[in-house]
Amino acid sequence: MKIATLIFRILLGFLYLVFGLDYFLHFIPYQPAHTGAAADLKAGLQGTGYIYPMMKTIQVLGGLSLMLNRYAPFSAVVLFPISLNVFLFHTILVPSGFLMGVFLLVPNLFLGYAYRNYYAGLFTKIAIV
């Protein structure tokens, strides 16, 4: 379990670090551009002026955190909504990229399971007085 956690942590961290940095440094050539609803969604997120830079900054910081094993359980939780949305985006809007969503979601789910002891306090029922 420790070796699998290490592999998935490094893999997920590397993917998020690379794709997060690419937003700022533009070193991965993309072609062709998305069309239809996928293009509309991407344009809308970029058009806000803050969502894309914020999301990519979270990806870079989360990727570094996972790769350096600093606050990794926290980073796995923070990155999960991004992994889920990438998976859904590539499953529903751009099915040809389905595998990219799987490469993010599966390791993130595995890390959620591997770090489950760290999350126990999140699932504690609190009595309201």
Short mmCIF file of N, CA and C in Angstrom, two decimals:
data_model
loop_
_atom_site.label_atom_id
_atom_site.label_comp_id
_atom_site.label_asym_id
_atom_site.label_seq_id
_atom_site.Cartn_x
_atom_site.Cartn_y
_atom_site.Cartn_z
N MET A 1 0.82 -1.20 0.00
CA MET A 1 0.00 0.00 0.00
C MET A 1 0.87 1.27 0.00
N LYS A 2 1.99 1.23 0.73
CA LYS A 2 2.86 2.40 0.79
C LYS A 2 3.48 2.70 -0.57
N ILE A 3 3.87 1.66 -1.29
CA ILE A 3 4.48 1.87 -2.61
C ILE A 3 3.44 2.40 -3.60
N ALA A 4 2.24 1.85 -3.56
CA ALA A 4 1.17 2.32 -4.45
C ALA A 4 0.81 3.77 -4.12
N THR A 5 0.77 4.11 -2.85
CA THR A 5 0.48 5.49 -2.44
C THR A 5 1.56 6.43 -2.96
N LEU A 6 2.81 6.01 -2.82
CA LEU A 6 3.92 6.82 -3.32
C LEU A 6 3.81 7.02 -4.83
N ILE A 7 3.54 5.95 -5.57
CA ILE A 7 3.43 6.04 -7.03
C ILE A 7 2.28 6.96 -7.44
N PHE A 8 1.11 6.74 -6.85
CA PHE A 8 -0.05 7.57 -7.21
C PHE A 8 0.14 9.02 -6.77
N ARG A 9 0.77 9.24 -5.64
CA ARG A 9 1.02 10.60 -5.15
C ARG A 9 1.95 11.34 -6.11
N ILE A 10 3.04 10.69 -6.52
CA ILE A 10 3.99 11.31 -7.44
C ILE A 10 3.35 11.52 -8.82
N LEU A 11 2.62 10.52 -9.31
CA LEU A 11 1.95 10.64 -10.61
C LEU A 11 0.97 11.80 -10.62
N LEU A 12 0.09 11.85 -9.63
CA LEU A 12 -0.91 12.91 -9.58
C LEU A 12 -0.24 14.27 -9.41
N GLY A 13 0.75 14.34 -8.54
CA GLY A 13 1.47 15.59 -8.33
C GLY A 13 2.15 16.06 -9.60
N PHE A 14 2.79 15.15 -10.32
CA PHE A 14 3.48 15.49 -11.55
C PHE A 14 2.49 16.01 -12.61
N LEU A 15 1.38 15.31 -12.78
CA LEU A 15 0.39 15.74 -13.77
C LEU A 15 -0.15 17.13 -13.47
N TYR A 16 -0.48 17.36 -12.19
CA TYR A 16 -1.00 18.68 -11.84
C TYR A 16 0.06 19.76 -11.95
N LEU A 17 1.28 19.45 -11.60
CA LEU A 17 2.35 20.43 -11.72
C LEU A 17 2.59 20.81 -13.18
N VAL A 18 2.68 19.82 -14.05
CA VAL A 18 2.95 20.07 -15.47
C VAL A 18 1.81 20.84 -16.12
N PHE A 19 0.57 20.40 -15.94
CA PHE A 19 -0.54 21.07 -16.61
C PHE A 19 -0.87 22.41 -15.97
N GLY A 20 -0.58 22.56 -14.70
CA GLY A 20 -0.74 23.87 -14.07
C GLY A 20 0.28 24.86 -14.58
N LEU A 21 1.54 24.43 -14.65
CA LEU A 21 2.60 25.32 -15.16
C LEU A 21 2.40 25.65 -16.63
N ASP A 22 1.85 24.71 -17.39
CA ASP A 22 1.64 24.97 -18.81
C ASP A 22 0.72 26.16 -19.04
N TYR A 23 -0.22 26.37 -18.16
CA TYR A 23 -1.12 27.53 -18.30
C TYR A 23 -0.32 28.83 -18.28
N PHE A 24 0.68 28.88 -17.42
CA PHE A 24 1.46 30.11 -17.28
C PHE A 24 2.62 30.19 -18.27
N LEU A 25 3.20 29.04 -18.64
CA LEU A 25 4.41 29.04 -19.47
C LEU A 25 4.19 28.60 -20.92
N HIS A 26 3.05 28.00 -21.22
CA HIS A 26 2.67 27.59 -22.59
C HIS A 26 3.73 26.74 -23.28
N PHE A 27 4.10 25.62 -22.71
CA PHE A 27 5.10 24.76 -23.33
C PHE A 27 4.53 23.49 -23.95
N ILE A 28 3.22 23.25 -23.82
CA ILE A 28 2.58 22.09 -24.45
C ILE A 28 1.74 22.60 -25.62
N PRO A 29 2.03 22.16 -26.84
CA PRO A 29 1.21 22.59 -27.98
C PRO A 29 -0.12 21.84 -28.00
N TYR A 30 -1.20 22.58 -28.11
CA TYR A 30 -2.53 21.98 -28.16
C TYR A 30 -3.12 22.21 -29.54
N GLN A 31 -3.64 21.15 -30.15
CA GLN A 31 -4.35 21.26 -31.40
C GLN A 31 -5.19 20.03 -31.61
N PRO A 32 -6.32 20.09 -32.13
CA PRO A 32 -7.07 21.31 -32.41
C PRO A 32 -7.75 21.84 -31.15
N ALA A 33 -8.24 23.06 -31.23
CA ALA A 33 -8.92 23.68 -30.09
C ALA A 33 -10.29 23.02 -29.92
N HIS A 34 -10.81 23.11 -28.70
CA HIS A 34 -12.14 22.56 -28.44
C HIS A 34 -13.20 23.33 -29.23
N THR A 35 -14.31 22.66 -29.50
CA THR A 35 -15.42 23.29 -30.20
C THR A 35 -16.70 23.05 -29.40
N GLY A 36 -17.74 23.75 -29.76
CA GLY A 36 -19.05 23.54 -29.16
C GLY A 36 -19.09 23.90 -27.68
N ALA A 37 -19.80 23.05 -26.92
CA ALA A 37 -20.00 23.31 -25.49
C ALA A 37 -18.69 23.32 -24.72
N ALA A 38 -17.73 22.49 -25.13
CA ALA A 38 -16.43 22.46 -24.46
C ALA A 38 -15.72 23.80 -24.63
N ALA A 39 -15.75 24.36 -25.82
CA ALA A 39 -15.13 25.66 -26.07
C ALA A 39 -15.85 26.76 -25.30
N ASP A 40 -17.19 26.67 -25.25
CA ASP A 40 -17.97 27.67 -24.51
C ASP A 40 -17.63 27.65 -23.02
N LEU A 41 -17.53 26.45 -22.45
CA LEU A 41 -17.20 26.33 -21.03
C LEU A 41 -15.81 26.90 -20.75
N LYS A 42 -14.84 26.50 -21.56
CA LYS A 42 -13.47 26.98 -21.37
C LYS A 42 -13.40 28.50 -21.53
N ALA A 43 -14.06 29.03 -22.54
CA ALA A 43 -14.07 30.48 -22.76
C ALA A 43 -14.74 31.21 -21.60
N GLY A 44 -15.80 30.63 -21.07
CA GLY A 44 -16.49 31.24 -19.94
C GLY A 44 -15.62 31.28 -18.69
N LEU A 45 -14.92 30.17 -18.42
CA LEU A 45 -14.04 30.13 -17.25
C LEU A 45 -12.88 31.10 -17.42
N GLN A 46 -12.31 31.15 -18.62
CA GLN A 46 -11.19 32.08 -18.86
C GLN A 46 -11.69 33.52 -18.87
N GLY A 47 -12.91 33.72 -19.33
CA GLY A 47 -13.46 35.07 -19.43
C GLY A 47 -13.70 35.74 -18.10
N THR A 48 -13.84 34.98 -17.04
CA THR A 48 -14.04 35.59 -15.73
C THR A 48 -12.81 36.36 -15.28
N GLY A 49 -11.65 35.95 -15.77
CA GLY A 49 -10.42 36.63 -15.42
C GLY A 49 -9.75 36.13 -14.15
N TYR A 50 -10.45 35.32 -13.36
CA TYR A 50 -9.82 34.85 -12.13
C TYR A 50 -9.93 33.34 -11.91
N ILE A 51 -10.94 32.69 -12.45
CA ILE A 51 -11.13 31.26 -12.15
C ILE A 51 -9.99 30.42 -12.70
N TYR A 52 -9.63 30.61 -13.96
CA TYR A 52 -8.56 29.80 -14.55
C TYR A 52 -7.22 30.02 -13.86
N PRO A 53 -6.79 31.28 -13.65
CA PRO A 53 -5.52 31.47 -12.94
C PRO A 53 -5.54 30.90 -11.53
N MET A 54 -6.67 31.04 -10.83
CA MET A 54 -6.78 30.49 -9.48
C MET A 54 -6.69 28.96 -9.52
N MET A 55 -7.43 28.35 -10.44
CA MET A 55 -7.42 26.89 -10.55
C MET A 55 -6.03 26.37 -10.91
N LYS A 56 -5.36 27.03 -11.82
CA LYS A 56 -4.03 26.59 -12.23
C LYS A 56 -3.00 26.81 -11.13
N THR A 57 -3.16 27.86 -10.34
CA THR A 57 -2.28 28.08 -9.19
C THR A 57 -2.49 26.98 -8.16
N ILE A 58 -3.73 26.60 -7.91
CA ILE A 58 -4.04 25.50 -7.00
C ILE A 58 -3.42 24.21 -7.53
N GLN A 59 -3.48 23.99 -8.83
CA GLN A 59 -2.89 22.80 -9.42
C GLN A 59 -1.38 22.77 -9.21
N VAL A 60 -0.71 23.89 -9.43
CA VAL A 60 0.74 23.94 -9.26
C VAL A 60 1.11 23.70 -7.80
N LEU A 61 0.46 24.40 -6.89
CA LEU A 61 0.77 24.24 -5.46
C LEU A 61 0.41 22.85 -4.96
N GLY A 62 -0.75 22.33 -5.40
CA GLY A 62 -1.15 20.98 -5.00
C GLY A 62 -0.22 19.93 -5.57
N GLY A 63 0.21 20.12 -6.81
CA GLY A 63 1.15 19.18 -7.43
C GLY A 63 2.48 19.16 -6.70
N LEU A 64 2.98 20.34 -6.35
CA LEU A 64 4.23 20.42 -5.59
C LEU A 64 4.06 19.77 -4.22
N SER A 65 2.95 20.04 -3.58
CA SER A 65 2.68 19.47 -2.26
C SER A 65 2.68 17.95 -2.31
N LEU A 66 2.04 17.39 -3.32
CA LEU A 66 2.00 15.93 -3.45
C LEU A 66 3.38 15.37 -3.76
N MET A 67 4.10 16.01 -4.65
CA MET A 67 5.42 15.50 -5.03
C MET A 67 6.42 15.59 -3.88
N LEU A 68 6.30 16.63 -3.06
CA LEU A 68 7.21 16.81 -1.94
C LEU A 68 6.70 16.16 -0.65
N ASN A 69 5.49 15.59 -0.72
CA ASN A 69 4.86 14.93 0.43
C ASN A 69 4.70 15.87 1.62
N ARG A 70 4.32 17.09 1.34
CA ARG A 70 4.02 18.08 2.37
C ARG A 70 2.54 18.41 2.29
N TYR A 71 1.81 18.12 3.35
CA TYR A 71 0.35 18.34 3.39
C TYR A 71 -0.36 17.58 2.27
N ALA A 72 0.14 16.40 1.94
CA ALA A 72 -0.42 15.61 0.84
C ALA A 72 -1.89 15.25 1.04
N PRO A 73 -2.33 14.84 2.24
CA PRO A 73 -3.76 14.54 2.39
C PRO A 73 -4.64 15.77 2.13
N PHE A 74 -4.19 16.92 2.57
CA PHE A 74 -4.94 18.16 2.32
C PHE A 74 -4.98 18.46 0.82
N SER A 75 -3.85 18.34 0.16
CA SER A 75 -3.79 18.61 -1.28
C SER A 75 -4.65 17.65 -2.07
N ALA A 76 -4.70 16.39 -1.66
CA ALA A 76 -5.54 15.42 -2.36
C ALA A 76 -7.01 15.83 -2.28
N VAL A 77 -7.43 16.34 -1.14
CA VAL A 77 -8.82 16.80 -0.99
C VAL A 77 -9.08 18.04 -1.82
N VAL A 78 -8.14 18.97 -1.80
CA VAL A 78 -8.30 20.22 -2.55
C VAL A 78 -8.32 19.96 -4.06
N LEU A 79 -7.52 19.00 -4.52
CA LEU A 79 -7.44 18.71 -5.95
C LEU A 79 -8.58 17.82 -6.45
N PHE A 80 -9.28 17.16 -5.54
CA PHE A 80 -10.33 16.24 -5.97
C PHE A 80 -11.41 16.89 -6.84
N PRO A 81 -11.96 18.06 -6.47
CA PRO A 81 -12.98 18.65 -7.36
C PRO A 81 -12.45 18.95 -8.76
N ILE A 82 -11.18 19.31 -8.85
CA ILE A 82 -10.59 19.56 -10.17
C ILE A 82 -10.48 18.25 -10.94
N SER A 83 -10.03 17.19 -10.27
CA SER A 83 -9.94 15.87 -10.92
C SER A 83 -11.30 15.42 -11.42
N LEU A 84 -12.32 15.58 -10.58
CA LEU A 84 -13.67 15.16 -10.96
C LEU A 84 -14.17 15.96 -12.15
N ASN A 85 -13.95 17.26 -12.15
CA ASN A 85 -14.41 18.08 -13.26
C ASN A 85 -13.64 17.81 -14.55
N VAL A 86 -12.35 17.53 -14.45
CA VAL A 86 -11.59 17.15 -15.66
C VAL A 86 -12.16 15.84 -16.21
N PHE A 87 -12.43 14.89 -15.32
CA PHE A 87 -13.00 13.61 -15.75
C PHE A 87 -14.35 13.82 -16.44
N LEU A 88 -15.23 14.60 -15.83
CA LEU A 88 -16.56 14.83 -16.41
C LEU A 88 -16.46 15.63 -17.71
N PHE A 89 -15.58 16.62 -17.76
CA PHE A 89 -15.38 17.40 -18.98
C PHE A 89 -14.97 16.49 -20.13
N HIS A 90 -13.99 15.62 -19.84
CA HIS A 90 -13.49 14.75 -20.90
C HIS A 90 -14.38 13.54 -21.15
N THR A 91 -15.29 13.25 -20.26
CA THR A 91 -16.23 12.16 -20.49
C THR A 91 -17.46 12.64 -21.25
N ILE A 92 -17.96 13.82 -20.88
CA ILE A 92 -19.20 14.31 -21.45
C ILE A 92 -18.98 15.22 -22.67
N LEU A 93 -18.06 16.18 -22.54
CA LEU A 93 -17.90 17.18 -23.60
C LEU A 93 -16.85 16.82 -24.65
N VAL A 94 -15.77 16.17 -24.23
CA VAL A 94 -14.68 15.81 -25.15
C VAL A 94 -14.29 14.35 -24.89
N PRO A 95 -15.13 13.40 -25.32
CA PRO A 95 -14.87 11.99 -25.00
C PRO A 95 -13.52 11.46 -25.49
N SER A 96 -12.93 12.10 -26.47
CA SER A 96 -11.64 11.62 -26.96
C SER A 96 -10.54 11.79 -25.91
N GLY A 97 -10.75 12.66 -24.93
CA GLY A 97 -9.77 12.87 -23.87
C GLY A 97 -10.11 12.14 -22.60
N PHE A 98 -10.99 11.16 -22.69
CA PHE A 98 -11.47 10.40 -21.54
C PHE A 98 -10.33 9.88 -20.66
N LEU A 99 -9.27 9.41 -21.29
CA LEU A 99 -8.16 8.81 -20.54
C LEU A 99 -7.48 9.83 -19.62
N MET A 100 -7.42 11.08 -20.03
CA MET A 100 -6.82 12.11 -19.17
C MET A 100 -7.61 12.25 -17.88
N GLY A 101 -8.92 12.23 -17.98
CA GLY A 101 -9.75 12.30 -16.78
C GLY A 101 -9.53 11.10 -15.87
N VAL A 102 -9.35 9.94 -16.46
CA VAL A 102 -9.10 8.72 -15.68
C VAL A 102 -7.75 8.82 -14.97
N PHE A 103 -6.73 9.35 -15.68
CA PHE A 103 -5.40 9.49 -15.09
C PHE A 103 -5.36 10.46 -13.92
N LEU A 104 -6.35 11.33 -13.82
CA LEU A 104 -6.42 12.23 -12.67
C LEU A 104 -7.34 11.71 -11.59
N LEU A 105 -8.48 11.16 -11.98
CA LEU A 105 -9.48 10.74 -10.99
C LEU A 105 -9.07 9.49 -10.23
N VAL A 106 -8.56 8.49 -10.91
CA VAL A 106 -8.20 7.22 -10.24
C VAL A 106 -7.13 7.43 -9.17
N PRO A 107 -6.01 8.10 -9.47
CA PRO A 107 -5.03 8.32 -8.41
C PRO A 107 -5.58 9.17 -7.26
N ASN A 108 -6.43 10.14 -7.60
CA ASN A 108 -7.00 10.99 -6.55
C ASN A 108 -7.93 10.19 -5.65
N LEU A 109 -8.73 9.31 -6.22
CA LEU A 109 -9.59 8.44 -5.41
C LEU A 109 -8.76 7.49 -4.56
N PHE A 110 -7.71 6.94 -5.14
CA PHE A 110 -6.84 6.04 -4.39
C PHE A 110 -6.21 6.77 -3.20
N LEU A 111 -5.72 7.99 -3.44
CA LEU A 111 -5.11 8.76 -2.35
C LEU A 111 -6.15 9.09 -1.28
N GLY A 112 -7.37 9.36 -1.69
CA GLY A 112 -8.44 9.59 -0.71
C GLY A 112 -8.64 8.38 0.19
N TYR A 113 -8.56 7.21 -0.41
CA TYR A 113 -8.67 5.97 0.38
C TYR A 113 -7.43 5.77 1.25
N ALA A 114 -6.26 6.00 0.68
CA ALA A 114 -5.01 5.79 1.42
C ALA A 114 -4.89 6.75 2.60
N TYR A 115 -5.43 7.95 2.47
CA TYR A 115 -5.34 8.96 3.52
C TYR A 115 -6.62 9.04 4.36
N ARG A 116 -7.47 8.04 4.28
CA ARG A 116 -8.77 8.09 4.95
C ARG A 116 -8.68 8.36 6.44
N ASN A 117 -7.62 7.92 7.10
CA ASN A 117 -7.48 8.17 8.54
C ASN A 117 -7.34 9.66 8.84
N TYR A 118 -6.76 10.41 7.91
CA TYR A 118 -6.61 11.85 8.10
C TYR A 118 -7.94 12.58 7.98
N TYR A 119 -8.91 11.96 7.34
CA TYR A 119 -10.20 12.61 7.10
C TYR A 119 -11.27 12.21 8.11
N ALA A 120 -10.94 11.37 9.06
CA ALA A 120 -11.94 10.85 10.00
C ALA A 120 -12.69 11.98 10.70
N GLY A 121 -11.99 13.03 11.06
CA GLY A 121 -12.63 14.15 11.76
C GLY A 121 -13.65 14.88 10.91
N LEU A 122 -13.52 14.79 9.61
CA LEU A 122 -14.48 15.45 8.71
C LEU A 122 -15.83 14.77 8.73
N PHE A 123 -15.85 13.50 9.11
CA PHE A 123 -17.08 12.73 9.07
C PHE A 123 -17.62 12.42 10.47
N THR A 124 -17.28 13.28 11.43
CA THR A 124 -17.76 13.12 12.80
C THR A 124 -19.06 13.88 12.97
N LYS A 125 -20.07 13.20 13.46
CA LYS A 125 -21.36 13.83 13.69
C LYS A 125 -21.25 14.71 14.94
N ILE A 126 -21.65 15.95 14.80
CA ILE A 126 -21.60 16.88 15.91
C ILE A 126 -23.01 17.12 16.41
N ALA A 127 -23.19 16.95 17.70
CA ALA A 127 -24.52 17.18 18.29
C ALA A 127 -24.75 18.67 18.43
N ILE A 128 -25.88 19.11 17.94
CA ILE A 128 -26.25 20.54 18.06
C ILE A 128 -27.06 20.70 19.33
N VAL A 129 -26.61 21.59 20.18
CA VAL A 129 -27.26 21.78 21.47
C VAL A 129 -28.17 22.97 21.42
#
